[in-house]
Structure formats: C-alpha cells, structure tokens
C-alpha cells in the first residue's frame, strides 16, 4: 500500500448495494424523516466540515453521482468556508484568510469555470514581493523558487547577502555531489539541511526562511523537504548543483500572465464568493450549520457479515445536540486535531496519529490607511520578513497595489500576517496592543505615518498545519490505521498541501475514490480512505 498513487482503504458499499442490505446505526436515534426519504440505491455520505475541502468534496460527489448519493454536510460554525473569510474594509471586500487561488492547478481553474465565476476573476498586478532585511526592503532575486535563488547574478543584484554570504553561496557550484548524497539519502531531510549544506546560512536565513517558512507559517529547519518543497528535494537528488538544476527548469514567476493566463487570481467579491457559489450549487445536499460532530462509531451488521463472509461497516455520527446521522461513508474535512477528537473513542491509534500533526497559531492584521500616508515610491505588492529580524510580522501584502479591484484613490489596504510555528509572543496581546506593534513595524519597514482609518484583527488559532520532518511516514501510518475503518476518508490541508488549490485537488481525489468504491462491480471490496496521491501534489504557492 505504501508508495501507491492513491492511498486507499477498503469499504464494502458495493456489497451493501448488491445484497440490498444497509449498514445501520441505532435506528431509534436516526431521524425518521431522513430514513423515509432514503432510496435503497442511494449511498449516504456525511461530510464533516464545510471549509473549502468539505464543500468541494460535496460538490464533486453531487456532480458525479447525482441522486444516487445523499449528502449531508455538518459544520460547527454558522458561517461556511473555514479559513476563507471576506470582510468589508473601507468599502472594499478584503480577504482575512487566503486571498488568492492558484489557477495554474488545472482542477482549480476548472472549478472556477464550472461554478460560473470566470467573469469575476481578477489577476494580480506584477512587481512581486520584497524581503525586509537589515532595515531595508530588498528585491527578491529573479528566478527564486521556495527561496532557492536561480543564479548568482540575481543574488548579487538583490544585495540580500554580505560578501562572505555571497562567497559561501557560490560554493554550490564547486562542492562535490557527495554533499547532496549525505542529506538527500536521508529518508526525509528538512529543507534547511538541503539548502544550508549547498548554499550556506545566509541564503537559508534570508531567502528560504521568509519564503518557504513564511508560506507554511513554520521554521524551514523543521519542515520536511519532500512534503513542502518536493521540487527542491528532487533537484538535490538529481543535480550536483542546485543552481544548475534551477537553470534547467522553465522560468515561472508568481502572478505573471502566461499565454494561458495568470497563475494566481482572486474574485472581485473576494474569495468568499467562491464559498457562496459552492453553497449555491449544492442543491441536493443537506448543510447543517452550527452543529458539531462529537464522535463517529463504526456500526457492524452481523447479518451481512454472515451472508457475505466479510466485515461490513456503516457509521453512526453523533452530533452535539444529541442527534445521530447514519452514514455509509464519512469524510472528515476538519483540521487534524478536530478529526483526532472525533475518532478518538472508536480508533485511538488513528486519533493519536492525527493529534500528532502540529499546527501554528496565526493572525491577519488589516490596516486601512489614507492614501496620503502611503509612500509613493514603493514598488511591488508587499514584503516578507526573515525570522532572524526578530519581528512579529511574517509578511505584509499591499492589497490595494496587488489587486486592481482594491485600488482606491483615497485608501490603501494593508494585510499583515503574524505568527509562525514556535513564535507565540503575540498570542497574549489584546487586539489594540497587537495592532500597535504591527503598526510600528510597518512604519519601520515602509515609512507609513499616521493612524489607520480602520483596523481589524483576525486570529486563526491552530490555523496552519506543519509538515514537519517525518510527515510522509506519518501519512503512511495514517493509511495503515485507516484500513481498520472502511468507508472513512480524510481530506484537507493537514495532509498533501496547505494552499486552496491543493485542498481542491485533494477533495476531487476523495470524491473520485468514493465514486470508484461505489461503482466497482468486479470485486466485493471497494476502495475508500485517505485518497491523496504522492505524485499528484499541486505545487505549493503562496495563496495569501
């Protein structure tokens, strides 16, 4: 099972259909109305969590199976969308979670088209991000990928490194291949181990940490190279020099238009419009807001077991209001720590594995300044901050400069990201104190003066999963544990990609695995489970 393109577990939905028997839960607690409306040929799917992963899983299932599936989406909050959150600031729709969708991923572009949103797509302005290092905003070297520069000349021009740092970075061209083998031969080296050995500490601290570490709200010394930067891990294995390997790759710049269109986009209404469109298209699904799932329990049907000679499973889904949902398939599209709690009683090993996935606390601080306070000579769309600077800010987006639909002659919108793995200095600060600290740092970086017209803090407790060294092995262990729970699927940002496009791609694979499990007629056992493919990862990109 390890190493397969689809990490699938067994279930027996087809057995249930063919024998005309359904797995059951305690019947007296299942709503009678739901039971009476269920057709014998329908598959009952309960999706826990209505963020982008849960909503798109429901959407793809509805498109593929139509009235052959009965979908129930259960969301603990009153609002759908999870981390996608659009708020009106100074009269403009501003996203306080991710603010861009990578449409370089075909599945994301297709979803926008299928939902009828193509006419509302907005591409970003060019200019790219800067690095705030040693008191100045400095240009990002051309051709940089995950913080690894594409050549020495762009690195020299950026003035990010000292003369000694540049000399050390140049060693990558002459160091023996054995330098690579020592690290790439490890089962799962960190991105820090790969880059430091080839290019030195300054490239790592001033480029890799703010870019890759910033994207994941983590520390690159702890992040798995294979899970967070597979392209770099591959270059380290296959090339003597990272520079030479980078040079042989086609040049791609974030947000820059290509013959097929831009790589990153948003909607003129903010990404909340994507959530609204998904909800509007779920015409045949039941969406329960404000209801939290407390536990799921496998329900064994002895009659089917004796008749078919196999194990047969359905699921009892318990909600916090005391109600129970009966399901043939359960998809957990919640954060790993929430999923861990839900399965803890029925599957302690699975719960422990899920609970072992660490998360970073993050926040978005939104500031709306008068246009007159904004320096006129700034170029680009924002800046990133290396941890070595000791600042609270991880990155800052000049949203009014990045997105044409947010341009305003009177107001400039600024989004500042705070928090990374291991840095919780800001957690105990009240919102006014946090805003004041962020304003001071923005002033130091950009020269912004005066008070903002509006300000807003969006805190995301345990908001960003960490793909630490050993993440791939943990996924293998999850797959093994899931073999004991046929019909249970996991999807979301905790597994194979934290960006929106990665979540959408994983949701589609999950839906396809459920469809394949249901339609398989050549064998009594059908597939299900953690339907994420090792080689199907959507390339990571900053979608915020």
Short mmCIF file of N, CA and C in Angstrom, two decimals, residues 124-183:
data_model
loop_
_atom_site.label_atom_id
_atom_site.label_comp_id
_atom_site.label_asym_id
_atom_site.label_seq_id
_atom_site.Cartn_x
_atom_site.Cartn_y
_atom_site.Cartn_z
N UNK A 124 -3.57 39.49 -10.33
CA UNK A 124 -2.80 40.48 -9.56
C UNK A 124 -1.92 41.34 -10.45
N UNK A 125 -1.56 42.50 -9.95
CA UNK A 125 -0.56 43.33 -10.60
C UNK A 125 0.81 42.69 -10.41
N UNK A 126 1.75 43.02 -11.28
CA UNK A 126 3.10 42.49 -11.17
C UNK A 126 3.90 43.25 -10.13
N UNK A 127 5.15 42.88 -10.00
CA UNK A 127 6.03 43.57 -9.07
C UNK A 127 6.61 42.65 -8.01
N UNK A 128 5.81 41.67 -7.59
CA UNK A 128 6.31 40.68 -6.65
C UNK A 128 6.56 41.21 -5.25
N UNK A 129 7.09 40.33 -4.41
CA UNK A 129 7.34 40.66 -3.01
C UNK A 129 8.78 41.09 -2.80
N UNK A 130 9.01 41.82 -1.71
CA UNK A 130 10.33 42.21 -1.27
C UNK A 130 10.68 41.43 0.00
N UNK A 131 11.94 41.52 0.40
CA UNK A 131 12.40 40.94 1.65
C UNK A 131 12.84 42.10 2.55
N UNK A 132 12.31 42.14 3.76
CA UNK A 132 12.73 43.17 4.72
C UNK A 132 13.91 42.62 5.51
N UNK A 133 15.10 43.08 5.17
CA UNK A 133 16.31 42.55 5.77
C UNK A 133 17.26 43.69 6.11
N UNK A 134 17.75 43.68 7.33
CA UNK A 134 18.72 44.66 7.81
C UNK A 134 18.27 46.10 7.54
N UNK A 135 16.99 46.34 7.86
CA UNK A 135 16.48 47.70 7.83
C UNK A 135 16.03 48.21 6.49
N UNK A 136 16.02 47.37 5.46
CA UNK A 136 15.63 47.82 4.13
C UNK A 136 14.76 46.78 3.43
N UNK A 137 13.91 47.27 2.53
CA UNK A 137 13.17 46.38 1.64
C UNK A 137 14.04 46.09 0.44
N UNK A 138 14.30 44.81 0.21
CA UNK A 138 15.23 44.40 -0.85
C UNK A 138 14.51 43.50 -1.85
N UNK A 139 14.94 43.58 -3.09
CA UNK A 139 14.31 42.81 -4.16
C UNK A 139 14.58 41.33 -3.99
N UNK A 140 13.59 40.54 -4.34
CA UNK A 140 13.75 39.10 -4.37
C UNK A 140 14.54 38.73 -5.62
N UNK A 141 15.60 37.91 -5.50
CA UNK A 141 16.36 37.54 -6.69
C UNK A 141 15.49 36.88 -7.76
N UNK A 142 15.70 37.25 -8.98
CA UNK A 142 14.92 36.70 -10.10
C UNK A 142 15.11 35.18 -10.17
N UNK A 143 14.02 34.48 -10.45
CA UNK A 143 14.09 33.04 -10.62
C UNK A 143 14.11 32.26 -9.32
N UNK A 144 13.80 32.91 -8.21
CA UNK A 144 13.81 32.22 -6.91
C UNK A 144 12.64 31.25 -6.80
N UNK A 145 12.90 30.06 -6.29
CA UNK A 145 11.86 29.06 -6.07
C UNK A 145 11.98 28.52 -4.65
N UNK A 146 10.94 28.68 -3.87
CA UNK A 146 10.96 28.26 -2.47
C UNK A 146 12.12 28.89 -1.70
N UNK A 147 12.60 30.04 -2.16
CA UNK A 147 13.71 30.70 -1.50
C UNK A 147 15.07 30.34 -2.06
N UNK A 148 15.14 29.35 -2.93
CA UNK A 148 16.41 28.95 -3.55
C UNK A 148 16.62 29.80 -4.80
N UNK A 149 17.70 30.61 -4.84
CA UNK A 149 17.92 31.50 -5.98
C UNK A 149 18.25 30.73 -7.25
N UNK A 150 17.84 31.31 -8.38
CA UNK A 150 18.07 30.65 -9.66
C UNK A 150 19.44 30.90 -10.24
N UNK A 151 20.24 31.77 -9.62
CA UNK A 151 21.58 32.05 -10.12
C UNK A 151 22.30 33.03 -9.22
N UNK A 152 23.61 33.15 -9.42
CA UNK A 152 24.41 34.04 -8.57
C UNK A 152 24.20 35.51 -8.90
N UNK A 153 24.09 35.85 -10.19
CA UNK A 153 23.97 37.26 -10.57
C UNK A 153 22.73 37.91 -9.97
N UNK A 154 21.54 37.29 -10.08
CA UNK A 154 20.37 37.88 -9.42
C UNK A 154 20.56 38.02 -7.91
N UNK A 155 21.29 37.09 -7.32
CA UNK A 155 21.54 37.14 -5.88
C UNK A 155 22.43 38.33 -5.54
N UNK A 156 23.43 38.59 -6.37
CA UNK A 156 24.30 39.75 -6.16
C UNK A 156 23.50 41.04 -6.27
N UNK A 157 22.66 41.13 -7.29
CA UNK A 157 21.88 42.35 -7.52
C UNK A 157 20.92 42.65 -6.37
N UNK A 158 20.42 41.64 -5.71
CA UNK A 158 19.44 41.85 -4.65
C UNK A 158 20.04 42.50 -3.41
N UNK A 159 21.35 42.36 -3.23
CA UNK A 159 22.06 42.89 -2.06
C UNK A 159 21.51 42.32 -0.75
N UNK A 160 20.99 41.14 -0.84
CA UNK A 160 20.47 40.48 0.36
C UNK A 160 21.58 39.87 1.21
N UNK A 161 22.66 39.45 0.56
CA UNK A 161 23.73 38.75 1.25
C UNK A 161 24.96 39.64 1.40
N UNK A 162 25.74 39.36 2.43
CA UNK A 162 27.02 40.03 2.61
C UNK A 162 28.03 39.44 1.63
N UNK A 163 29.20 40.07 1.45
CA UNK A 163 30.22 39.47 0.58
C UNK A 163 30.59 38.05 0.99
N UNK A 164 30.69 37.80 2.29
CA UNK A 164 31.00 36.45 2.74
C UNK A 164 29.85 35.49 2.44
N UNK A 165 28.62 35.99 2.59
CA UNK A 165 27.46 35.16 2.29
C UNK A 165 27.39 34.81 0.82
N UNK A 166 27.73 35.77 -0.04
CA UNK A 166 27.75 35.52 -1.49
C UNK A 166 28.82 34.49 -1.84
N UNK A 167 30.00 34.63 -1.21
CA UNK A 167 31.07 33.67 -1.49
C UNK A 167 30.66 32.27 -1.07
N UNK A 168 30.00 32.17 0.07
CA UNK A 168 29.55 30.84 0.53
C UNK A 168 28.47 30.29 -0.40
N UNK A 169 27.58 31.15 -0.87
CA UNK A 169 26.53 30.70 -1.78
C UNK A 169 27.12 30.18 -3.08
N UNK A 170 28.24 30.78 -3.52
CA UNK A 170 28.87 30.36 -4.77
C UNK A 170 29.48 28.97 -4.67
N UNK A 171 29.75 28.50 -3.45
CA UNK A 171 30.34 27.18 -3.28
C UNK A 171 29.46 26.08 -3.85
N UNK A 172 28.17 26.35 -3.98
CA UNK A 172 27.27 25.34 -4.53
C UNK A 172 27.73 24.86 -5.90
N UNK A 173 28.41 25.74 -6.64
CA UNK A 173 28.85 25.39 -7.99
C UNK A 173 30.04 24.45 -8.00
N UNK A 174 30.78 24.39 -6.88
CA UNK A 174 32.01 23.59 -6.88
C UNK A 174 32.00 22.46 -5.86
N UNK A 175 31.07 22.50 -4.92
CA UNK A 175 31.03 21.43 -3.92
C UNK A 175 30.72 20.09 -4.58
N UNK A 176 31.30 19.01 -4.09
CA UNK A 176 31.07 17.69 -4.70
C UNK A 176 29.65 17.20 -4.49
N UNK A 177 29.25 16.28 -5.35
CA UNK A 177 27.91 15.70 -5.25
C UNK A 177 27.71 14.99 -3.92
N UNK A 178 28.79 14.54 -3.30
CA UNK A 178 28.66 13.84 -2.02
C UNK A 178 27.98 14.71 -0.97
N UNK A 179 28.10 16.03 -1.12
CA UNK A 179 27.41 16.94 -0.20
C UNK A 179 25.89 16.74 -0.28
N UNK A 180 25.43 16.43 -1.48
CA UNK A 180 24.00 16.18 -1.65
C UNK A 180 23.61 14.82 -1.09
N UNK A 181 24.44 13.82 -1.42
CA UNK A 181 24.08 12.45 -1.03
C UNK A 181 23.96 12.32 0.48
N UNK A 182 24.80 13.04 1.21
CA UNK A 182 24.79 12.92 2.66
C UNK A 182 23.44 13.28 3.25
N UNK A 183 22.74 14.22 2.60
CA UNK A 183 21.45 14.66 3.11
C UNK A 183 20.30 14.02 2.35
#
